[in-house]
């Protein structure tokens, strides 16, 4: 079997702790096999605009513990990229740049969106291999994603700290936790931090039930409560409204019907962005306790990766290069138990 000599690497989508550990894991293993590694800046845009950076052993040194990504990242899609103010399909340009650099494989480290984009490049005939990263932990067919463990630790520590102030002031404190449409982070941090109420997107909530639970705690002498709410959590009514609009979009028989459903979805999404603040007001009214909101936001994506994320990134990165060496392409390197296993990107893209 011919030896692979040149590979490319990008990080795409939202950043997360452990991305540099993954770049280093891939890079060091690749150098061990005598491969040359070219990084491209800012996700798929770097491939389209040829923003390259050589990753030699000096560039890979000292990055294991550094947050963010030395390559930069972005949410651009190869088939719909804004170039000079105009949306263009850059897939062919990316394929040409891949050829021009004589790349024999391209490693894409990313989340849900990245896997959909990577699949397009697989279909273009590029040798693509991906690593799953996102603090949301919502990628199909892998036990874990790079970044989740660190974000879980940050969110848990935040809940720990919020406990003391909730207790001192006899307040309800609502901690909004990221996760997009998945509840892994809120559920994990909520359980680990001992939150009294945990709200996740997978289980639409009934506000009256939450108020009853909090009032019951007060009656038993505990007049503070911590509510861990996932950013994607919603009330039953809102979940039904979303499901109806989604159904209308799917079953639309005309362009106008589809447009109406899309507009409705956009209105619902915009309204949902204020959900946690609304929830706080509703709970104040129903329980007569003071409520405060803490939105953890991007704090969860920043800073030094945990030991767990460094290990995961190194394990998946190393396996990735072994697979490249064996010329196994079109796969994501999934975490399985203590090991790693290739799964087809086609079975991951678009799934949660
Ligand atoms: O996917 C990671 C994530 O942090 C989600 O939890 C969140 O919904 C989203 O990214 C925020 O995206 P952006 O960085 O584009 O604001």
mmCIF file of C-alpha atoms and ligand atoms in Angstrom:
data_model
loop_
_atom_site.group_PDB
_atom_site.id
_atom_site.type_symbol
_atom_site.label_atom_id
_atom_site.label_comp_id
_atom_site.label_asym_id
_atom_site.label_seq_id
_atom_site.Cartn_x
_atom_site.Cartn_y
_atom_site.Cartn_z
ATOM 1 C CA UNK A 1 0.000 0.000 0.000
ATOM 2 C CA UNK A 2 1.366 3.438 -0.912
ATOM 3 C CA UNK A 3 2.344 5.688 1.978
ATOM 4 C CA UNK A 4 0.384 8.864 2.619
ATOM 5 C CA UNK A 5 2.703 11.871 2.540
ATOM 6 C CA UNK A 6 0.564 15.012 2.760
ATOM 7 C CA UNK A 7 -2.529 15.749 4.809
ATOM 8 C CA UNK A 8 -4.550 18.885 5.510
ATOM 9 C CA UNK A 9 -6.442 19.808 8.670
ATOM 10 C CA UNK A 10 -9.170 22.297 9.595
ATOM 11 C CA UNK A 11 -11.227 23.124 12.687
ATOM 12 C CA UNK A 12 -14.783 24.234 11.883
ATOM 13 C CA UNK A 13 -17.994 25.305 13.659
ATOM 14 C CA UNK A 14 -18.065 26.774 17.168
ATOM 15 C CA UNK A 15 -14.770 26.505 19.035
ATOM 16 C CA UNK A 16 -14.448 24.234 22.048
ATOM 17 C CA UNK A 17 -11.803 23.333 24.590
ATOM 18 C CA UNK A 18 -9.585 20.501 23.328
ATOM 19 C CA UNK A 19 -9.387 21.579 19.671
ATOM 20 C CA UNK A 20 -5.672 22.310 19.966
ATOM 21 C CA UNK A 21 -5.147 19.015 21.770
ATOM 22 C CA UNK A 22 -6.825 17.336 18.771
ATOM 23 C CA UNK A 23 -4.698 19.246 16.230
ATOM 24 C CA UNK A 24 -1.638 18.225 18.243
ATOM 25 C CA UNK A 25 -2.825 14.598 18.524
ATOM 26 C CA UNK A 26 -3.273 14.326 14.753
ATOM 27 C CA UNK A 27 -0.134 16.361 14.025
ATOM 28 C CA UNK A 28 2.272 14.478 16.264
ATOM 29 C CA UNK A 29 1.050 11.086 15.073
ATOM 30 C CA UNK A 30 1.276 12.253 11.442
ATOM 31 C CA UNK A 31 4.832 13.552 11.924
ATOM 32 C CA UNK A 32 5.670 10.142 13.400
ATOM 33 C CA UNK A 33 4.619 8.560 10.094
ATOM 34 C CA UNK A 34 6.698 11.138 8.184
ATOM 35 C CA UNK A 35 3.653 13.020 6.830
ATOM 36 C CA UNK A 36 3.612 16.731 6.029
ATOM 37 C CA UNK A 37 0.689 18.624 7.582
ATOM 38 C CA UNK A 38 -0.922 21.766 6.223
ATOM 39 C CA UNK A 39 -3.438 23.588 8.392
ATOM 40 C CA UNK A 40 -6.081 25.860 6.839
ATOM 41 C CA UNK A 41 -7.389 28.838 8.761
ATOM 42 C CA UNK A 42 -10.967 29.589 9.787
ATOM 43 C CA UNK A 43 -12.667 26.330 8.831
ATOM 44 C CA UNK A 44 -13.841 25.679 5.270
ATOM 45 C CA UNK A 45 -13.122 29.302 4.335
ATOM 46 C CA UNK A 46 -9.392 28.640 4.681
ATOM 47 C CA UNK A 47 -9.671 25.874 2.105
ATOM 48 C CA UNK A 48 -11.651 28.072 -0.271
ATOM 49 C CA UNK A 49 -9.354 31.085 0.099
ATOM 50 C CA UNK A 50 -6.181 29.047 0.511
ATOM 51 C CA UNK A 51 -5.296 30.443 3.922
ATOM 52 C CA UNK A 52 -2.660 27.872 4.768
ATOM 53 C CA UNK A 53 -0.265 27.387 7.646
ATOM 54 C CA UNK A 54 2.443 24.736 7.851
ATOM 55 C CA UNK A 55 2.115 22.587 10.992
ATOM 56 C CA UNK A 56 5.620 21.390 11.803
ATOM 57 C CA UNK A 57 6.851 20.231 15.189
ATOM 58 C CA UNK A 58 7.442 23.813 16.351
ATOM 59 C CA UNK A 59 3.905 24.904 15.468
ATOM 60 C CA UNK A 60 2.516 21.903 17.369
ATOM 61 C CA UNK A 61 4.558 22.500 20.514
ATOM 62 C CA UNK A 62 2.986 24.021 23.625
ATOM 63 C CA UNK A 63 -0.630 23.952 22.399
ATOM 64 C CA UNK A 64 -1.998 20.984 24.374
ATOM 65 C CA UNK A 65 -3.362 23.121 27.198
ATOM 66 C CA UNK A 66 -4.366 26.179 25.169
ATOM 67 C CA UNK A 67 -8.101 26.930 24.688
ATOM 68 C CA UNK A 68 -9.688 27.810 21.328
ATOM 69 C CA UNK A 69 -7.967 26.722 18.126
ATOM 70 C CA UNK A 70 -4.645 27.929 16.729
ATOM 71 C CA UNK A 71 -6.156 27.522 13.255
ATOM 72 C CA UNK A 72 -9.202 29.707 13.883
ATOM 73 C CA UNK A 73 -12.665 28.474 12.997
ATOM 74 C CA UNK A 74 -15.855 29.563 11.264
ATOM 75 C CA UNK A 75 -19.366 28.445 10.423
ATOM 76 C CA UNK A 76 -19.035 28.835 6.622
ATOM 77 C CA UNK A 77 -20.525 26.162 4.385
ATOM 78 C CA UNK A 78 -18.508 25.162 1.276
ATOM 79 C CA UNK A 79 -21.636 25.264 -0.931
ATOM 80 C CA UNK A 80 -22.923 28.618 0.386
ATOM 81 C CA UNK A 81 -20.000 30.864 1.266
ATOM 82 C CA UNK A 82 -20.114 34.639 1.281
ATOM 83 C CA UNK A 83 -17.301 35.910 -0.938
ATOM 84 C CA UNK A 84 -17.057 39.676 -1.563
ATOM 85 C CA UNK A 85 -20.629 40.154 -0.381
ATOM 86 C CA UNK A 86 -22.022 37.408 -2.612
ATOM 87 C CA UNK A 87 -23.045 33.869 -1.740
ATOM 88 C CA UNK A 88 -21.082 31.365 -3.836
ATOM 89 C CA UNK A 89 -20.691 27.607 -4.133
ATOM 90 C CA UNK A 90 -16.990 27.106 -3.343
ATOM 91 C CA UNK A 91 -16.978 23.295 -3.384
ATOM 92 C CA UNK A 92 -15.060 23.046 -6.670
ATOM 93 C CA UNK A 93 -12.572 25.711 -5.560
ATOM 94 C CA UNK A 94 -11.951 23.728 -2.362
ATOM 95 C CA UNK A 95 -11.455 20.517 -4.380
ATOM 96 C CA UNK A 96 -8.974 22.352 -6.666
ATOM 97 C CA UNK A 97 -6.993 23.708 -3.692
ATOM 98 C CA UNK A 98 -6.910 20.210 -2.198
ATOM 99 C CA UNK A 99 -5.393 18.920 -5.461
ATOM 100 C CA UNK A 100 -3.002 21.862 -5.797
ATOM 101 C CA UNK A 101 -1.541 21.150 -2.360
ATOM 102 C CA UNK A 102 -1.272 17.463 -3.365
ATOM 103 C CA UNK A 103 -3.226 16.530 -0.245
ATOM 104 C CA UNK A 104 -4.041 12.865 0.134
ATOM 105 C CA UNK A 105 -6.403 13.336 3.075
ATOM 106 C CA UNK A 106 -8.185 16.167 4.860
ATOM 107 C CA UNK A 107 -8.999 16.017 8.577
ATOM 108 C CA UNK A 108 -12.064 18.081 9.546
ATOM 109 C CA UNK A 109 -12.546 18.579 13.289
ATOM 110 C CA UNK A 110 -16.057 19.781 13.984
ATOM 111 C CA UNK A 111 -19.633 19.286 15.103
ATOM 112 C CA UNK A 112 -23.023 18.747 13.453
ATOM 113 C CA UNK A 113 -22.676 21.374 10.710
ATOM 114 C CA UNK A 114 -19.118 20.299 9.925
ATOM 115 C CA UNK A 115 -20.242 16.721 9.342
ATOM 116 C CA UNK A 116 -22.852 17.832 6.808
ATOM 117 C CA UNK A 117 -20.237 19.952 5.040
ATOM 118 C CA UNK A 118 -17.647 17.172 5.199
ATOM 119 C CA UNK A 119 -20.107 14.792 3.535
ATOM 120 C CA UNK A 120 -20.366 17.147 0.539
ATOM 121 C CA UNK A 121 -16.585 16.973 0.151
ATOM 122 C CA UNK A 122 -16.670 13.157 0.457
ATOM 123 C CA UNK A 123 -19.213 13.188 -2.385
ATOM 124 C CA UNK A 124 -16.808 15.387 -4.390
ATOM 125 C CA UNK A 125 -14.243 12.576 -4.095
ATOM 126 C CA UNK A 126 -11.953 14.082 -1.439
ATOM 127 C CA UNK A 127 -10.411 11.766 1.172
ATOM 128 C CA UNK A 128 -12.093 13.148 4.265
ATOM 129 C CA UNK A 129 -11.816 11.975 7.855
ATOM 130 C CA UNK A 130 -13.466 13.787 10.772
ATOM 131 C CA UNK A 131 -13.154 14.078 14.538
ATOM 132 C CA UNK A 132 -16.260 14.862 16.636
ATOM 133 C CA UNK A 133 -16.009 18.053 18.688
ATOM 134 C CA UNK A 134 -18.667 20.137 20.359
ATOM 135 C CA UNK A 135 -19.477 21.106 23.922
ATOM 136 C CA UNK A 136 -23.070 20.003 23.136
ATOM 137 C CA UNK A 137 -22.178 16.269 22.933
ATOM 138 C CA UNK A 138 -24.889 15.868 20.285
ATOM 139 C CA UNK A 139 -23.077 14.007 17.498
ATOM 140 C CA UNK A 140 -24.463 10.635 16.445
ATOM 141 C CA UNK A 141 -22.583 7.341 16.817
ATOM 142 C CA UNK A 142 -19.876 8.547 19.214
ATOM 143 C CA UNK A 143 -19.877 8.072 22.985
ATOM 144 C CA UNK A 144 -18.417 11.518 23.546
ATOM 145 C CA UNK A 145 -17.298 14.674 21.770
ATOM 146 C CA UNK A 146 -14.179 16.762 22.339
ATOM 147 C CA UNK A 147 -15.037 19.778 24.528
ATOM 148 C CA UNK A 148 -18.014 18.350 26.387
ATOM 149 C CA UNK A 149 -16.090 17.258 29.473
ATOM 150 C CA UNK A 150 -14.520 20.700 29.978
ATOM 151 C CA UNK A 151 -17.801 22.552 29.447
ATOM 152 C CA UNK A 152 -19.517 20.144 31.842
ATOM 153 C CA UNK A 153 -16.920 20.976 34.497
ATOM 154 C CA UNK A 154 -17.355 24.728 33.966
ATOM 155 C CA UNK A 155 -21.158 24.555 34.126
ATOM 156 C CA UNK A 156 -21.034 22.328 37.222
ATOM 157 C CA UNK A 157 -18.683 24.718 39.000
ATOM 158 C CA UNK A 158 -20.996 27.608 38.120
ATOM 159 C CA UNK A 159 -23.948 25.771 39.695
ATOM 160 C CA UNK A 160 -21.842 25.047 42.792
ATOM 161 C CA UNK A 161 -21.059 28.749 43.132
ATOM 162 C CA UNK A 162 -24.657 29.814 42.479
ATOM 163 C CA UNK A 163 -25.832 27.556 45.312
ATOM 164 C CA UNK A 164 -24.258 29.692 48.024
ATOM 165 C CA UNK A 165 -25.755 32.960 46.820
ATOM 166 C CA UNK A 166 -29.173 31.355 46.196
ATOM 167 C CA UNK A 167 -29.052 30.056 49.754
ATOM 168 C CA UNK A 168 -27.931 33.378 51.314
ATOM 169 C CA UNK A 169 -30.634 35.421 49.576
ATOM 170 C CA UNK A 170 -33.436 32.823 49.574
ATOM 171 C CA UNK A 171 -33.728 33.169 45.836
ATOM 172 C CA UNK A 172 -34.461 31.058 42.821
ATOM 173 C CA UNK A 173 -31.390 31.134 40.608
ATOM 174 C CA UNK A 174 -31.800 30.021 37.030
ATOM 175 C CA UNK A 175 -28.596 29.007 35.265
ATOM 176 C CA UNK A 176 -28.905 28.893 31.484
ATOM 177 C CA UNK A 177 -26.576 26.298 30.023
ATOM 178 C CA UNK A 178 -25.588 25.899 26.357
ATOM 179 C CA UNK A 179 -26.195 22.758 24.307
ATOM 180 C CA UNK A 180 -28.098 23.945 21.216
ATOM 181 C CA UNK A 181 -31.000 21.484 20.867
ATOM 182 C CA UNK A 182 -29.539 18.876 23.212
ATOM 183 C CA UNK A 183 -29.809 18.598 26.978
ATOM 184 C CA UNK A 184 -26.573 16.738 27.738
ATOM 185 C CA UNK A 185 -24.741 19.704 29.264
ATOM 186 C CA UNK A 186 -27.661 20.977 31.353
ATOM 187 C CA UNK A 187 -28.559 17.474 32.514
ATOM 188 C CA UNK A 188 -24.962 16.566 33.357
ATOM 189 C CA UNK A 189 -24.150 19.824 35.146
ATOM 190 C CA UNK A 190 -27.583 19.855 36.794
ATOM 191 C CA UNK A 191 -27.141 16.387 38.269
ATOM 192 C CA UNK A 192 -23.465 16.886 39.164
ATOM 193 C CA UNK A 193 -24.193 20.283 40.746
ATOM 194 C CA UNK A 194 -27.320 19.092 42.560
ATOM 195 C CA UNK A 195 -29.738 21.477 40.819
ATOM 196 C CA UNK A 196 -33.299 21.272 42.132
ATOM 197 C CA UNK A 197 -34.928 21.546 38.715
ATOM 198 C CA UNK A 198 -33.350 20.532 35.388
ATOM 199 C CA UNK A 199 -35.002 21.547 32.115
ATOM 200 C CA UNK A 200 -33.868 20.012 28.829
ATOM 201 C CA UNK A 201 -35.125 20.293 25.222
ATOM 202 C CA UNK A 202 -35.894 16.581 25.049
ATOM 203 C CA UNK A 203 -38.631 16.988 27.686
ATOM 204 C CA UNK A 204 -40.823 20.084 27.254
ATOM 205 C CA UNK A 205 -41.791 21.479 30.650
ATOM 206 C CA UNK A 206 -44.938 22.527 32.428
ATOM 207 C CA UNK A 207 -44.284 25.774 34.306
ATOM 208 C CA UNK A 208 -46.965 25.000 36.906
ATOM 209 C CA UNK A 209 -45.177 21.756 37.845
ATOM 210 C CA UNK A 210 -41.895 23.602 38.334
ATOM 211 C CA UNK A 211 -43.552 26.233 40.543
ATOM 212 C CA UNK A 212 -45.234 23.504 42.605
ATOM 213 C CA UNK A 213 -41.897 21.755 43.180
ATOM 214 C CA UNK A 214 -40.241 25.013 44.262
ATOM 215 C CA UNK A 215 -43.150 25.964 46.545
ATOM 216 C CA UNK A 216 -43.001 22.506 48.102
ATOM 217 C CA UNK A 217 -39.325 23.045 48.916
ATOM 218 C CA UNK A 218 -40.252 26.365 50.585
ATOM 219 C CA UNK A 219 -42.991 24.691 52.626
ATOM 220 C CA UNK A 220 -40.391 22.219 53.865
ATOM 221 C CA UNK A 221 -38.132 25.070 54.942
ATOM 222 C CA UNK A 222 -35.815 25.312 51.910
ATOM 223 C CA UNK A 223 -36.564 28.685 50.436
ATOM 224 C CA UNK A 224 -34.011 28.711 47.638
ATOM 225 C CA UNK A 225 -33.826 26.677 44.439
ATOM 226 C CA UNK A 226 -31.389 26.211 41.591
ATOM 227 C CA UNK A 227 -32.899 25.694 38.153
ATOM 228 C CA UNK A 228 -30.515 24.392 35.449
ATOM 229 C CA UNK A 229 -32.101 25.227 32.107
ATOM 230 C CA UNK A 230 -30.729 24.173 28.737
ATOM 231 C CA UNK A 231 -30.790 27.016 26.187
ATOM 232 C CA UNK A 232 -32.975 24.803 23.972
ATOM 233 C CA UNK A 233 -35.476 23.829 26.699
ATOM 234 C CA UNK A 234 -39.044 24.977 26.107
ATOM 235 C CA UNK A 235 -42.531 24.809 27.552
ATOM 236 C CA UNK A 236 -45.006 22.258 26.222
ATOM 237 C CA UNK A 237 -46.961 25.039 24.479
ATOM 238 C CA UNK A 238 -43.844 26.348 22.705
ATOM 239 C CA UNK A 239 -42.742 22.837 21.768
ATOM 240 C CA UNK A 240 -46.167 22.218 20.229
ATOM 241 C CA UNK A 241 -46.022 25.504 18.297
ATOM 242 C CA UNK A 242 -42.546 24.597 16.944
ATOM 243 C CA UNK A 243 -43.709 21.077 16.007
ATOM 244 C CA UNK A 244 -46.762 22.502 14.166
ATOM 245 C CA UNK A 245 -44.668 25.005 12.182
ATOM 246 C CA UNK A 246 -42.076 22.325 11.380
ATOM 247 C CA UNK A 247 -44.841 19.993 10.179
ATOM 248 C CA UNK A 248 -46.269 22.780 7.985
ATOM 249 C CA UNK A 249 -42.827 23.414 6.493
ATOM 250 C CA UNK A 250 -42.347 19.709 5.716
ATOM 251 C CA UNK A 251 -45.821 19.260 4.194
ATOM 252 C CA UNK A 252 -45.941 22.594 2.314
ATOM 253 C CA UNK A 253 -47.490 22.166 -1.130
ATOM 254 C CA UNK A 254 -46.450 25.528 -2.506
ATOM 255 C CA UNK A 255 -43.600 28.018 -2.207
ATOM 256 C CA UNK A 256 -45.906 30.449 -0.426
ATOM 257 C CA UNK A 257 -46.934 27.839 2.166
ATOM 258 C CA UNK A 258 -43.283 26.939 2.800
ATOM 259 C CA UNK A 259 -42.387 30.623 3.179
ATOM 260 C CA UNK A 260 -45.225 31.149 5.679
ATOM 261 C CA UNK A 261 -44.044 28.188 7.763
ATOM 262 C CA UNK A 262 -40.443 29.443 7.627
ATOM 263 C CA UNK A 263 -41.523 32.909 8.788
ATOM 264 C CA UNK A 264 -43.480 31.329 11.643
ATOM 265 C CA UNK A 265 -40.402 29.279 12.645
ATOM 266 C CA UNK A 266 -38.236 32.418 12.571
ATOM 267 C CA UNK A 267 -40.728 34.268 14.807
ATOM 268 C CA UNK A 268 -40.824 31.351 17.279
ATOM 269 C CA UNK A 269 -37.012 31.120 17.299
ATOM 270 C CA UNK A 270 -36.629 34.859 17.955
ATOM 271 C CA UNK A 271 -39.143 34.676 20.794
ATOM 272 C CA UNK A 272 -37.381 31.665 22.278
ATOM 273 C CA UNK A 273 -34.120 33.601 22.662
ATOM 274 C CA UNK A 274 -35.663 35.382 25.664
ATOM 275 C CA UNK A 275 -37.056 32.179 27.171
ATOM 276 C CA UNK A 276 -34.913 32.004 30.313
ATOM 277 C CA UNK A 277 -35.727 35.585 31.331
ATOM 278 C CA UNK A 278 -39.415 34.897 30.750
ATOM 279 C CA UNK A 279 -39.177 31.733 32.813
ATOM 280 C CA UNK A 280 -37.643 33.709 35.674
ATOM 281 C CA UNK A 281 -40.499 36.254 35.652
ATOM 282 C CA UNK A 282 -43.111 33.485 35.514
ATOM 283 C CA UNK A 283 -41.534 31.659 38.463
ATOM 284 C CA UNK A 284 -41.425 34.867 40.521
ATOM 285 C CA UNK A 285 -45.126 35.396 39.903
ATOM 286 C CA UNK A 286 -46.064 31.810 40.692
ATOM 287 C CA UNK A 287 -43.853 31.276 43.771
ATOM 288 C CA UNK A 288 -43.549 34.806 45.204
ATOM 289 C CA UNK A 289 -39.813 34.178 45.580
ATOM 290 C CA UNK A 290 -37.204 36.462 44.072
ATOM 291 C CA UNK A 291 -35.577 35.002 40.958
ATOM 292 C CA UNK A 292 -32.295 35.798 39.181
ATOM 293 C CA UNK A 293 -30.842 34.585 35.905
ATOM 294 C CA UNK A 294 -27.239 33.663 35.086
ATOM 295 C CA UNK A 295 -26.503 32.955 31.431
ATOM 296 C CA UNK A 296 -23.230 31.027 31.298
ATOM 297 C CA UNK A 297 -22.823 31.463 27.525
ATOM 298 C CA UNK A 298 -19.369 31.381 25.948
ATOM 299 C CA UNK A 299 -17.600 30.935 29.295
ATOM 300 C CA UNK A 300 -18.430 27.253 28.723
ATOM 301 C CA UNK A 301 -16.452 27.189 25.465
ATOM 302 C CA UNK A 302 -13.342 28.979 26.665
ATOM 303 C CA UNK A 303 -10.138 28.194 28.469
ATOM 304 C CA UNK A 304 -7.960 25.219 29.293
ATOM 305 C CA UNK A 305 -9.315 21.796 28.304
ATOM 306 C CA UNK A 306 -9.873 19.231 31.069
ATOM 307 C CA UNK A 307 -7.614 16.183 31.370
ATOM 308 C CA UNK A 308 -10.524 14.108 30.003
ATOM 309 C CA UNK A 309 -10.763 16.234 26.844
ATOM 310 C CA UNK A 310 -6.993 16.163 26.325
ATOM 311 C CA UNK A 311 -7.026 12.380 26.557
ATOM 312 C CA UNK A 312 -10.026 12.043 24.240
ATOM 313 C CA UNK A 313 -8.523 14.431 21.668
ATOM 314 C CA UNK A 314 -5.203 12.582 21.756
ATOM 315 C CA UNK A 315 -6.864 9.150 21.495
ATOM 316 C CA UNK A 316 -9.072 10.172 18.540
ATOM 317 C CA UNK A 317 -6.288 12.155 16.852
ATOM 318 C CA UNK A 318 -3.876 9.233 17.000
ATOM 319 C CA UNK A 319 -6.483 6.760 15.693
ATOM 320 C CA UNK A 320 -7.308 9.230 12.909
ATOM 321 C CA UNK A 321 -3.754 9.063 11.585
ATOM 322 C CA UNK A 322 -3.674 5.256 11.823
ATOM 323 C CA UNK A 323 -6.829 5.186 9.689
ATOM 324 C CA UNK A 324 -5.322 7.642 7.183
ATOM 325 C CA UNK A 325 -2.263 5.427 6.981
ATOM 326 C CA UNK A 326 -4.569 2.458 6.263
ATOM 327 C CA UNK A 327 -6.407 4.650 3.713
ATOM 328 C CA UNK A 328 -9.762 4.453 5.482
ATOM 329 C CA UNK A 329 -11.645 7.590 4.393
ATOM 330 C CA UNK A 330 -15.181 8.994 4.483
ATOM 331 C CA UNK A 331 -15.357 8.207 8.196
ATOM 332 C CA UNK A 332 -15.619 9.932 11.542
ATOM 333 C CA UNK A 333 -13.333 8.642 14.293
ATOM 334 C CA UNK A 334 -15.884 7.847 17.001
ATOM 335 C CA UNK A 335 -15.133 7.346 20.695
ATOM 336 C CA UNK A 336 -16.273 3.877 21.763
ATOM 337 C CA UNK A 337 -15.641 2.821 25.343
ATOM 338 C CA UNK A 338 -11.913 3.248 25.899
ATOM 339 C CA UNK A 339 -11.160 2.940 22.208
ATOM 340 C CA UNK A 340 -11.942 4.590 18.879
ATOM 341 C CA UNK A 341 -13.789 3.280 15.846
ATOM 342 C CA UNK A 342 -14.399 4.576 12.299
ATOM 343 C CA UNK A 343 -18.073 5.179 11.398
ATOM 344 C CA UNK A 344 -19.282 6.424 7.981
ATOM 345 C CA UNK A 345 -19.715 10.211 7.838
ATOM 346 C CA UNK A 346 -22.879 9.529 5.834
ATOM 347 C CA UNK A 347 -24.380 7.886 8.932
ATOM 348 C CA UNK A 348 -23.444 10.831 11.168
ATOM 349 C CA UNK A 349 -24.299 13.878 9.020
ATOM 350 C CA UNK A 350 -27.673 15.420 9.841
ATOM 351 C CA UNK A 351 -28.268 13.091 12.812
ATOM 352 C CA UNK A 352 -28.109 13.782 16.528
HETATM 353 O O1 LIG B 1 -22.439 24.195 19.322
HETATM 354 C C1 LIG B 1 -21.830 24.877 20.369
HETATM 355 C C2 LIG B 1 -22.639 26.077 20.763
HETATM 356 O O2 LIG B 1 -21.950 26.742 21.791
HETATM 357 C C3 LIG B 1 -24.081 25.796 21.175
HETATM 358 O O3 LIG B 1 -24.175 25.294 22.480
HETATM 359 C C4 LIG B 1 -24.710 27.141 20.980
HETATM 360 O O4 LIG B 1 -26.096 27.021 20.749
HETATM 361 C C5 LIG B 1 -24.002 27.645 19.739
HETATM 362 O O5 LIG B 1 -22.769 26.958 19.679
HETATM 363 C C6 LIG B 1 -23.720 29.122 19.718
HETATM 364 O O6 LIG B 1 -23.221 29.427 18.453
HETATM 365 P P1 LIG B 1 -22.402 30.731 18.042
HETATM 366 O O7 LIG B 1 -20.978 30.514 18.433
HETATM 367 O O8 LIG B 1 -22.540 30.787 16.562
HETATM 368 O O9 LIG B 1 -23.015 31.871 18.762
#
